[in-house]
Amino acid sequence: MTNATSAPVLELKNINKSFGPIDVLHDISLQLRAGEVLCLLGDNGAGKSTLIKILSGVHVPSSGSILMDGSPVSFATPRDASDRGIATVHQFGGTFPLMSIGRSFFVGAEPTKGWGPFRVFDRKKANEVAVKAVRDFGITRIEDGDRLVGGLSGGERQSLAIARAVHFGARVLILDEPTAALGVKQATHVLRIVNQAKKRGLAVIFITHQVMHAMAVGDHFAVLIRGSVAADFKKGERTREEITDLMAGGETMAGLEKEIEDYMSSHDGHPPPAGH
Amino acid sequence: MSAQSAAPGVARASNFSLGGLLRRPEAGALLGLVAVFVFFTIFGGTGFLTPDSAAGWLNIAANLGMVAFPIGLLMIAGELDVSIGSMIPASSMTIAIVSGHYQQNIWLGVAAALGVGVLVGLVNGFLVVRTAVPSFIVTLGTLFATAGFVLGLSVLLTGSTSVVINSDGVAKQIFGSFIDQTFQVMIFWWLLATAIYIYFIHYSHYGNWIFAMGGDKESARNAGIPTRKLTIMLYVLSSTSAAFVGMCQALLFNVAQVSVGQSFIFNSIISVVVGGVLLTGGFGSIIGIFFGTITFAVVNQGIYFTSFDRNWSSLIIGILLLIAVLMNNTFRKMALTYAPKKK
């Protein structure tokens, strides 16, 4: 499905965002194509969360435009964004821990059966569809739609949330640090599902701190530093070390180490004072 | 059993298991109810099992239950409403002043009493939704404001804090009469309400919205649920239900007083919590609240049939509440960790 020549599903043009006097995002331009995973990298406070919130309709950009399939769109509410097929999955899955899998899967879009005022929630159908959707993503341990979501592992909850987004017609999937709280095995699960979503032709924005995870699934990488895009490159154009250096704030780790060594040698072996 | 969750689903045909029962929100309430029944049957002797005794706790449960259901729904949705404590006397006084003091048509009084309920509910709902102040504080405010308003206004209009209302005819029959001299007609309203609530909460899809709201309000809103509208509606429901109870009591006892109803605040919360509703929202069931209310009423009334002093009943209720919460926590953990066995 990867097709570099097709028009981008989602495009940001010169997005700026400030909260009062504080500029959080500066002149962000990015393109996202169907069947492509864009890894959004950056240290804490680089503006990743603000950028996601703009894409998911929580914040409105101060200036700049958002284009979907080449035509400008604006999101006043999260509902606008999800109506356009932009689905955001947060770190903890954004699901309801004390609801059953079937029920939480269909929150807000419950299947019903029956007639007129006697329409009832179709639990059997909800459970079947939900379980099938998750199993299609390779999570075969989920068999019973009556299980409570809170009883699933972190990876399974992420998978459920992603499956839910895909089921309801998401075209752009925003994954906000989906692997941050997970162990190695669980994280692998989620990465496999990201690849699945990509194969199905979704455009994925993958936010992460972990370069290994980013390199495992990413086609396209953007590094944010202090609210600007510091680097924007394709898979294979940079090495892992270079990406790590970029994420550390643009200075190379090697350079930083040398600086500390120089300081120590000229200051009788004392490290530089904190706060630099 | 309602089909709302628990019992094994997709692949298996069997629909009943002890484990499945224990994982349901109402498990603790059912066990508690059985326990208090056994307790009072042993200590209360034969007197406890007579129809007179049943009328005693059924009357309490019916009045309390009418309020406990909407309070339970609010708690499932993650909110609280303590203003019901003044809503009951407010509507009692309204119908008594309109139809008793001013001798207006009884149905005008009924409409006015329920109207006050809708009004206070709207105020509560809008304040909670707009200000984002915790609902306990908002409704604590309206609790005192309503109480003060009712007291001030009734003294101003009637010169008294209790007003007599004599009524007969259909309104008295359906809202405030005794059946067989002992059973309040409210019992039928309560059973009807139970059936309606079970349908709406566990069978229609609206129940799902309320549970989702209590689970995670932000996610629920993002999923397209009109959380604000639903919150306001729930407040109107709880206020109007309290108004209904107050109105019926005025018709039943032929008198309305400014200072009744405060006990409903804690009693309804106790019934709801004993009934397995999670205080922080997202978990509970109507049938659980139903059992919780009966449990409370049985303890409240059963003490009269034992040789214990009446004053001990609060102790029992307190201990019961703590046991219920602990038990419900255990059952909820069982529900969370449950996974069907591999075949």
XYZ file of C-alpha atoms in Angstrom:
619
model
C 0.000 0.000 0.000
C 2.946 2.317 0.535
C 2.833 4.781 -2.255
C 5.102 7.779 -2.158
C 3.398 9.498 -5.063
C -0.153 9.614 -3.672
C -1.444 12.793 -2.095
C -0.829 12.910 1.650
C -3.797 11.867 3.778
C -2.858 14.485 6.289
C -0.670 17.488 5.836
C 0.357 20.237 8.233
C 1.430 23.546 6.767
C 3.273 26.103 8.866
C 1.419 25.306 12.062
C 2.090 27.678 14.943
C 0.610 27.405 18.382
C 1.057 29.687 21.326
C -0.600 29.751 24.693
C -0.645 33.405 25.625
C 2.933 34.691 25.335
C 4.447 31.205 25.214
C 5.198 29.804 21.758
C 4.848 26.067 21.919
C 4.955 25.096 18.259
C 6.817 26.985 15.622
C 6.240 26.601 11.900
C 5.500 22.873 11.824
C 5.086 21.328 8.372
C 4.633 17.596 8.016
C 3.142 15.151 5.545
C 1.552 11.813 6.264
C 0.635 9.245 3.595
C -1.610 6.216 3.680
C 0.206 3.025 4.658
C 3.000 4.983 6.235
C 4.187 5.226 9.822
C 5.438 8.639 10.856
C 7.466 8.499 14.044
C 7.279 11.680 16.017
C 10.327 11.869 18.236
C 11.401 14.411 20.755
C 12.322 14.988 24.352
C 9.825 15.930 27.033
C 8.477 19.413 26.432
C 9.407 19.450 22.754
C 5.759 20.009 21.805
C 4.719 16.496 20.809
C 1.617 16.459 22.982
C 0.499 19.870 21.767
C 0.908 18.748 18.177
C -1.217 15.655 18.803
C -3.846 17.729 20.529
C -4.068 19.963 17.481
C -4.465 16.932 15.232
C -7.114 15.376 17.447
C -9.147 18.551 17.708
C -8.439 19.418 21.344
C -6.538 22.617 20.483
C -6.980 24.920 17.511
C -3.678 26.090 15.979
C -2.833 29.822 16.294
C -1.949 29.903 12.609
C -1.242 27.541 9.751
C -3.442 24.997 8.068
C -4.316 21.325 8.272
C -5.100 19.551 4.997
C -6.753 16.209 4.544
C -6.514 14.663 1.070
C -5.345 18.024 -0.155
C -8.263 20.115 1.087
C -8.124 22.308 4.197
C -9.994 21.168 7.314
C -10.442 22.595 10.763
C -11.280 20.736 13.933
C -13.223 22.630 16.567
C -13.819 19.611 18.777
C -12.374 16.100 19.174
C -15.585 14.881 17.558
C -14.778 16.780 14.339
C -11.428 15.082 14.132
C -12.827 11.624 14.759
C -15.591 12.206 12.212
C -12.831 12.842 9.694
C -11.235 9.536 10.601
C -8.524 10.709 12.954
C -8.361 8.444 15.977
C -6.101 8.997 18.950
C -5.086 6.171 21.247
C -3.484 7.272 24.484
C -0.896 5.586 26.610
C -3.385 3.707 28.746
C -5.691 2.799 25.927
C -8.407 5.321 26.678
C -10.751 2.496 27.496
C -13.070 1.909 30.395
C -11.482 -0.505 32.875
C -14.688 -1.682 34.519
C -16.660 -2.281 31.352
C -16.717 -5.484 29.392
C -14.736 -5.730 26.165
C -17.897 -5.824 24.072
C -19.480 -2.859 25.809
C -16.442 -0.610 25.845
C -15.706 -1.388 22.202
C -19.040 0.079 21.159
C -19.340 3.025 23.554
C -21.206 5.747 21.703
C -22.103 3.454 18.788
C -23.912 0.593 20.475
C -25.470 -2.045 18.233
C -29.118 -2.571 19.119
C -31.772 -5.071 18.229
C -35.541 -5.015 18.618
C -38.121 -2.494 17.662
C -39.012 1.117 18.479
C -38.833 1.994 22.180
C -37.917 -1.610 22.968
C -34.561 -1.545 21.259
C -32.035 -3.285 23.422
C -28.271 -3.363 23.411
C -27.190 -6.351 21.332
C -24.620 -7.803 23.696
C -24.017 -10.974 21.700
C -23.273 -9.109 18.508
C -21.153 -6.498 20.300
C -19.056 -9.201 21.937
C -18.637 -11.150 18.716
C -17.581 -8.139 16.673
C -15.226 -6.831 19.356
C -13.539 -10.177 19.923
C -13.174 -10.765 16.202
C -11.725 -7.301 15.626
C -9.077 -7.837 18.291
C -8.306 -11.362 17.153
C -7.841 -10.141 13.598
C -4.968 -8.116 14.961
C -3.384 -11.296 16.263
C -4.425 -11.034 19.927
C -5.725 -14.577 20.163
C -5.803 -14.673 23.943
C -9.029 -12.671 23.982
C -11.956 -15.043 23.561
C -14.682 -13.760 25.839
C -16.261 -10.370 25.138
C -17.690 -10.291 28.660
C -14.276 -9.948 30.258
C -13.614 -6.577 31.837
C -11.147 -4.349 30.032
C -9.292 -3.649 33.286
C -8.331 -7.323 33.441
C -6.402 -7.191 30.168
C -2.682 -6.567 29.973
C -1.403 -3.179 28.876
C -0.564 -4.462 25.421
C -3.964 -6.068 25.009
C -5.688 -2.840 26.013
C -3.649 -0.915 23.451
C -4.515 -3.500 20.838
C -8.189 -3.286 21.748
C -8.114 0.480 21.408
C -6.350 0.291 18.045
C -8.729 -2.401 16.797
C -11.630 -0.219 17.900
C -10.290 2.789 16.008
C -9.765 0.722 12.867
C -13.204 -0.856 13.148
C -14.845 2.555 13.249
C -13.157 3.649 10.081
C -10.087 5.501 11.248
C -7.769 6.580 8.427
C -5.214 8.306 10.584
C -4.168 6.619 13.780
C -2.334 8.674 16.385
C -0.592 6.513 18.967
C 0.602 8.520 21.937
C 3.514 6.633 23.500
C 1.754 3.288 23.235
C 4.804 1.327 24.324
C 6.024 3.586 27.137
C 4.487 1.652 30.009
C 4.935 -1.796 28.527
C 7.428 -4.587 28.968
C 9.520 -5.880 26.083
C 7.120 -8.629 25.046
C 4.021 -6.453 25.300
C 5.714 -3.689 23.365
C 6.527 -6.157 20.578
C 2.843 -7.031 20.467
C 1.893 -3.408 19.986
C 4.575 -2.842 17.362
C 3.270 -5.834 15.427
C -0.189 -4.292 15.531
C 1.152 -0.976 14.302
C 2.619 -2.850 11.347
C -0.751 -4.542 10.769
C -2.534 -1.208 10.757
C 0.024 0.107 8.274
C -0.510 -2.897 6.008
C -4.224 -2.176 6.043
C -3.467 1.208 4.557
C -3.822 3.392 7.599
C -1.620 6.365 8.139
C -0.046 6.093 11.566
C 1.577 8.749 13.731
C 3.658 6.984 16.333
C 4.931 8.994 19.255
C 7.706 7.452 21.273
C 10.799 8.003 23.366
C 12.325 4.726 22.362
C 14.430 4.865 19.230
C 14.419 1.069 18.920
C 10.632 1.023 18.772
C 10.571 3.864 16.300
C 13.082 2.182 14.005
C 11.162 -1.093 14.133
C 8.054 0.347 12.511
C 8.824 3.813 11.169
C 8.940 4.788 7.488
C 9.396 8.431 8.099
C 10.765 10.269 11.112
C 10.299 13.774 12.430
C 12.224 15.098 15.405
C 10.799 17.976 17.385
C 13.126 20.197 19.356
C 11.739 23.130 21.321
C 8.627 23.331 19.182
C 10.226 23.139 15.732
C 10.876 20.296 13.360
C 14.620 19.805 13.754
C 14.870 16.903 11.360
C 12.566 15.179 8.912
C 13.926 12.113 7.180
C 13.034 8.751 5.655
C 13.836 5.302 6.898
C 17.486 4.394 6.435
C 18.686 7.964 6.023
C 20.012 8.206 9.557
C 21.649 5.766 11.915
C 20.338 4.904 15.317
C 23.088 6.971 16.985
C 22.217 10.017 14.934
C 18.546 9.715 15.881
C 19.410 9.320 19.550
C 21.593 12.405 19.357
C 18.793 14.360 17.755
C 16.356 13.296 20.419
C 18.751 14.348 23.138
C 18.252 17.908 22.000
C 20.260 18.274 18.828
C 23.687 18.124 20.411
C 25.598 14.981 19.765
C 26.072 12.773 22.752
C 29.710 12.346 21.778
C 30.162 16.117 21.741
C 28.548 16.398 25.123
C 30.839 13.771 26.559
C 33.900 15.507 25.140
C 32.805 18.788 26.663
C 32.516 17.205 30.092
C 35.931 15.579 29.729
C 37.534 18.853 28.698
C 35.986 20.618 31.641
C 37.174 17.946 34.043
C 40.734 18.010 32.779
C 40.962 21.770 33.162
C 39.277 21.769 36.599
C 41.353 19.191 38.483
C 38.984 16.364 37.637
C 35.855 18.051 39.004
C 32.710 17.598 36.920
C 30.966 20.751 35.720
C 28.554 22.252 38.281
C 24.931 21.267 37.885
C 22.557 23.629 36.191
C 24.498 24.043 32.968
C -30.780 -12.891 35.788
C -30.265 -9.867 33.664
C -28.149 -10.393 30.616
C -25.908 -7.439 31.252
C -22.554 -9.088 31.668
C -20.588 -11.721 33.505
C -21.796 -15.218 32.691
C -19.618 -16.915 30.087
C -20.380 -15.748 26.637
C -19.160 -16.253 23.141
C -18.301 -19.859 22.699
C -19.923 -21.557 25.637
C -23.529 -22.556 26.005
C -23.727 -22.760 29.789
C -25.141 -19.580 31.299
C -24.746 -20.101 34.982
C -21.800 -20.497 37.282
C -21.139 -19.565 40.875
C -18.027 -17.649 39.845
C -20.041 -15.718 37.297
C -22.517 -14.733 39.984
C -19.801 -13.553 42.354
C -18.205 -11.361 39.709
C -21.379 -9.360 39.260
C -21.736 -5.959 40.967
C -24.736 -7.125 43.001
C -23.026 -10.192 44.497
C -22.180 -8.448 47.766
C -25.627 -6.917 48.097
C -27.329 -10.272 47.635
C -25.100 -11.950 50.221
C -25.648 -9.031 52.613
C -29.398 -9.274 52.197
C -29.389 -13.003 52.883
C -27.178 -12.415 55.930
C -29.430 -9.765 57.505
C -32.521 -11.878 56.803
C -30.967 -14.864 58.545
C -29.766 -12.631 61.392
C -33.169 -11.103 62.084
C -35.028 -14.354 61.606
C -32.845 -15.878 64.320
C -32.926 -12.909 66.703
C -36.284 -11.459 65.815
C -38.218 -14.675 66.030
C -41.550 -15.187 64.342
C -42.561 -11.549 64.588
C -40.029 -10.622 61.926
C -41.570 -12.896 59.326
C -45.127 -11.555 59.556
C -46.734 -9.384 56.841
C -46.767 -6.462 59.269
C -43.031 -6.630 59.569
C -42.661 -6.976 55.827
C -44.798 -3.853 55.381
C -42.486 -2.048 57.774
C -39.341 -2.635 55.765
C -41.052 -2.571 52.379
C -42.440 0.917 53.069
C -39.014 2.174 54.093
C -37.344 0.462 51.141
C -39.883 1.775 48.634
C -39.484 5.432 49.641
C -35.728 5.153 49.935
C -35.423 3.089 46.768
C -37.151 5.671 44.603
C -34.330 8.080 45.506
C -31.549 5.497 45.703
C -31.842 4.492 42.015
C -31.098 7.914 40.540
C -28.457 8.557 43.232
C -26.874 5.264 42.235
C -26.898 6.263 38.569
C -25.245 9.568 39.432
C -22.599 7.694 41.387
C -22.045 5.289 38.503
C -21.603 8.355 36.306
C -19.076 9.706 38.806
C -21.238 12.389 40.457
C -23.097 12.863 43.711
C -26.314 14.618 44.757
C -26.928 15.458 48.402
C -29.556 18.129 47.682
C -32.254 15.439 47.659
C -32.323 15.909 51.439
C -34.113 19.239 51.034
C -35.900 18.283 47.849
C -38.203 15.927 49.750
C -39.535 18.551 52.216
C -39.499 21.173 49.444
C -41.950 19.221 47.303
C -44.011 18.158 50.347
C -44.379 21.786 51.321
C -45.106 22.843 47.749
C -48.062 20.525 47.300
C -49.305 21.262 50.829
C -49.150 25.014 50.321
C -50.676 24.938 46.837
C -53.407 22.368 47.433
C -53.763 22.555 51.227
C -53.163 26.140 52.292
C -54.478 27.792 49.107
C -57.056 25.074 48.351
C -56.077 24.787 44.703
C -56.731 21.740 42.534
C -54.696 18.768 43.740
C -53.201 18.148 40.283
C -51.882 21.690 40.242
C -50.155 20.877 43.510
C -48.740 17.653 42.047
C -47.426 19.524 39.021
C -45.939 22.277 41.172
C -44.218 19.795 43.482
C -42.660 17.862 40.593
C -41.873 21.150 38.837
C -39.796 22.271 41.825
C -37.901 19.005 41.484
C -37.173 19.574 37.806
C -36.078 23.132 38.539
C -33.634 22.233 41.312
C -32.317 19.371 39.162
C -31.645 21.745 36.289
C -29.842 24.160 38.614
C -27.696 21.335 40.020
C -26.961 19.939 36.580
C -26.013 23.245 34.987
C -23.855 24.288 37.927
C -21.974 20.969 37.910
C -21.466 20.975 34.137
C -20.563 24.646 33.813
C -18.431 25.311 36.868
C -16.617 21.973 37.119
C -16.843 22.396 40.906
C -17.081 18.933 42.516
C -20.733 17.917 42.535
C -20.669 17.199 46.263
C -19.979 20.879 46.950
C -22.484 22.147 44.384
C -25.312 20.005 45.727
C -24.301 20.748 49.316
C -24.881 24.368 48.382
C -28.274 23.696 46.837
C -29.134 21.445 49.803
C -28.846 24.380 52.185
C -30.192 26.960 49.762
C -33.322 24.909 49.059
C -33.859 24.172 52.762
C -33.544 27.845 53.649
C -35.771 28.922 50.802
C -38.511 26.464 51.743
C -38.380 27.384 55.427
C -38.408 31.112 54.739
C -41.139 30.958 52.136
C -43.477 28.686 54.071
C -43.241 30.842 57.200
C -43.843 33.884 55.022
C -46.874 32.392 53.219
C -48.487 30.260 55.909
C -46.902 31.474 59.124
C -46.020 27.905 60.048
C -43.438 25.203 59.374
C -46.023 22.495 58.922
C -49.032 22.623 56.653
C -52.027 20.320 56.611
C -53.234 18.921 53.304
C -56.441 16.923 53.157
C -57.067 15.228 49.888
C -59.041 12.353 48.511
C -59.888 11.053 45.094
C -57.572 9.700 42.445
C -54.426 11.606 43.438
C -54.620 10.355 46.992
C -55.351 6.830 45.727
C -52.424 6.531 43.394
C -49.810 8.587 45.262
C -50.521 8.444 48.948
C -52.704 5.618 50.170
C -52.295 2.437 52.142
C -53.219 -0.912 50.723
C -54.679 -3.245 53.317
C -54.006 -0.461 55.877
C -50.296 -1.251 56.029
C -48.624 -1.328 52.614
C -47.900 2.073 51.088
C -48.858 2.430 47.438
C -45.293 3.636 46.969
C -44.203 -0.016 46.941
C -45.822 -0.426 43.513
C -44.197 2.729 42.196
C -40.882 1.421 43.437
C -41.295 -1.991 41.769
C -42.364 -0.296 38.554
C -39.336 2.012 38.753
C -37.072 -0.994 39.309
C -38.319 -2.605 36.112
C -37.952 0.606 34.110
C -34.458 1.302 35.435
C -33.316 -2.260 34.748
C -34.499 -1.914 31.182
C -32.824 1.425 30.617
C -29.565 0.723 32.379
C -28.894 -2.888 31.503
C -30.785 -3.514 28.269
C -31.030 -0.266 26.315
C -27.832 1.330 25.066
C -28.202 4.405 27.296
C -26.897 2.420 30.243
C -23.641 1.952 28.392
C -23.247 5.719 28.151
C -23.625 6.189 31.891
C -21.074 3.492 32.673
C -18.661 4.934 30.123
C -19.058 8.402 31.629
C -18.182 7.093 35.068
C -15.271 5.083 33.700
C -13.562 7.930 31.881
C -15.480 11.104 31.140
C -12.922 12.397 28.631
C -12.889 9.212 26.559
C -16.667 9.023 26.735
C -16.981 12.515 25.310
C -14.463 11.726 22.590
C -16.530 8.658 21.720
C -19.417 10.987 20.990
C -21.498 10.640 24.147
C -23.321 13.857 25.115
C -21.854 13.802 28.610
C -23.100 17.267 29.607
C -26.675 16.640 28.574
C -26.641 13.263 30.247
C -25.275 14.727 33.501
C -27.988 17.367 33.591
C -30.638 14.747 32.871
C -29.404 12.582 35.730
C -29.608 15.527 38.133
C -33.129 16.313 36.994
C -33.996 12.655 37.498
C -32.648 12.531 41.058
C -34.283 15.818 42.082
C -37.604 14.894 40.517
C -37.534 11.436 42.106
C -36.963 13.051 45.503
C -39.784 15.491 44.743
C -42.030 12.549 43.896
C -41.277 10.890 47.237
C -41.906 14.146 49.126
C -45.171 14.736 47.308
C -46.413 11.205 48.012
C -45.504 11.504 51.691
C -47.493 14.733 52.018
C -50.530 13.026 50.482
C -50.031 9.926 52.609
C -49.691 11.616 55.995
C -51.964 14.587 55.175
C -49.342 16.954 56.462
C -46.057 18.441 55.220
C -43.192 19.554 57.415
C -40.124 21.616 56.646
C -37.702 19.379 58.468
C -38.061 15.865 57.116
C -35.952 14.096 54.554
C -32.379 14.833 55.628
C -31.952 11.188 56.598
C -32.468 10.252 52.940
C -29.079 11.711 51.992
C -26.939 9.202 53.820
C -29.449 6.387 53.715
C -29.566 6.486 49.939
C -25.778 6.609 49.654
C -25.494 3.650 52.044
C -28.060 1.669 50.034
C -26.218 2.390 46.808
C -22.788 1.487 48.168
C -24.057 -1.658 49.889
C -25.642 -2.410 46.527
C -22.216 -2.654 44.929
C -21.861 0.704 43.170
C -18.278 1.923 43.068
C -17.953 5.351 44.751
C -15.600 6.588 42.056
C -17.987 5.559 39.288
C -18.119 3.159 36.392
C -19.372 0.064 38.171
C -22.678 -1.033 39.677
C -26.096 -2.401 38.862
C -29.749 -1.578 39.406
C -30.578 -4.934 40.936
C -27.652 -4.394 43.327
C -29.093 -1.047 44.449
C -32.465 -2.794 44.819
C -30.940 -5.401 47.157
C -28.900 -2.748 48.946
C -32.021 -0.705 49.673
C -33.898 -3.719 51.043
C -30.887 -4.667 53.162
C -30.822 -1.191 54.667
C -34.566 -1.200 55.293
C -34.504 -4.644 56.898
C -31.748 -3.615 59.312
C -33.575 -0.367 60.014
C -36.852 -2.100 60.844
C -35.734 -5.578 61.888
C -34.219 -4.255 65.096
C -37.740 -3.662 66.461
C -38.410 -7.373 66.392
C -35.342 -8.316 68.367
C -34.701 -7.854 72.046
C -31.909 -5.379 71.241
C -32.287 -1.696 71.958
C -33.274 0.376 68.928
C -30.108 2.443 69.246
C -27.968 -0.444 68.089
C -29.323 -0.362 64.557
C -26.957 2.410 63.447
C -24.042 0.325 64.666
C -25.233 -2.591 62.553
C -25.695 -0.337 59.528
C -22.226 1.129 59.978
C -20.576 -2.279 60.211
C -22.687 -3.541 57.324
C -21.516 -0.651 55.166
C -17.850 -1.361 55.880
C -18.241 -5.089 55.260
C -20.159 -4.392 52.062
C -17.473 -2.095 50.698
C -14.703 -4.576 51.489
C -16.685 -7.431 50.018
C -17.524 -5.451 46.898
C -13.845 -4.607 46.428
C -13.009 -8.297 46.560
C -15.702 -9.221 44.069
C -14.635 -6.435 41.743
C -11.054 -7.715 41.799
C -12.367 -11.170 40.962
C -14.243 -9.697 38.028
C -11.158 -7.845 36.825
C -8.783 -10.768 36.992
C -11.254 -13.220 35.536
C -10.237 -14.905 32.318
C -11.947 -17.926 30.835
C -9.966 -21.114 31.169
C -8.189 -22.429 28.129
C -9.759 -25.479 26.609
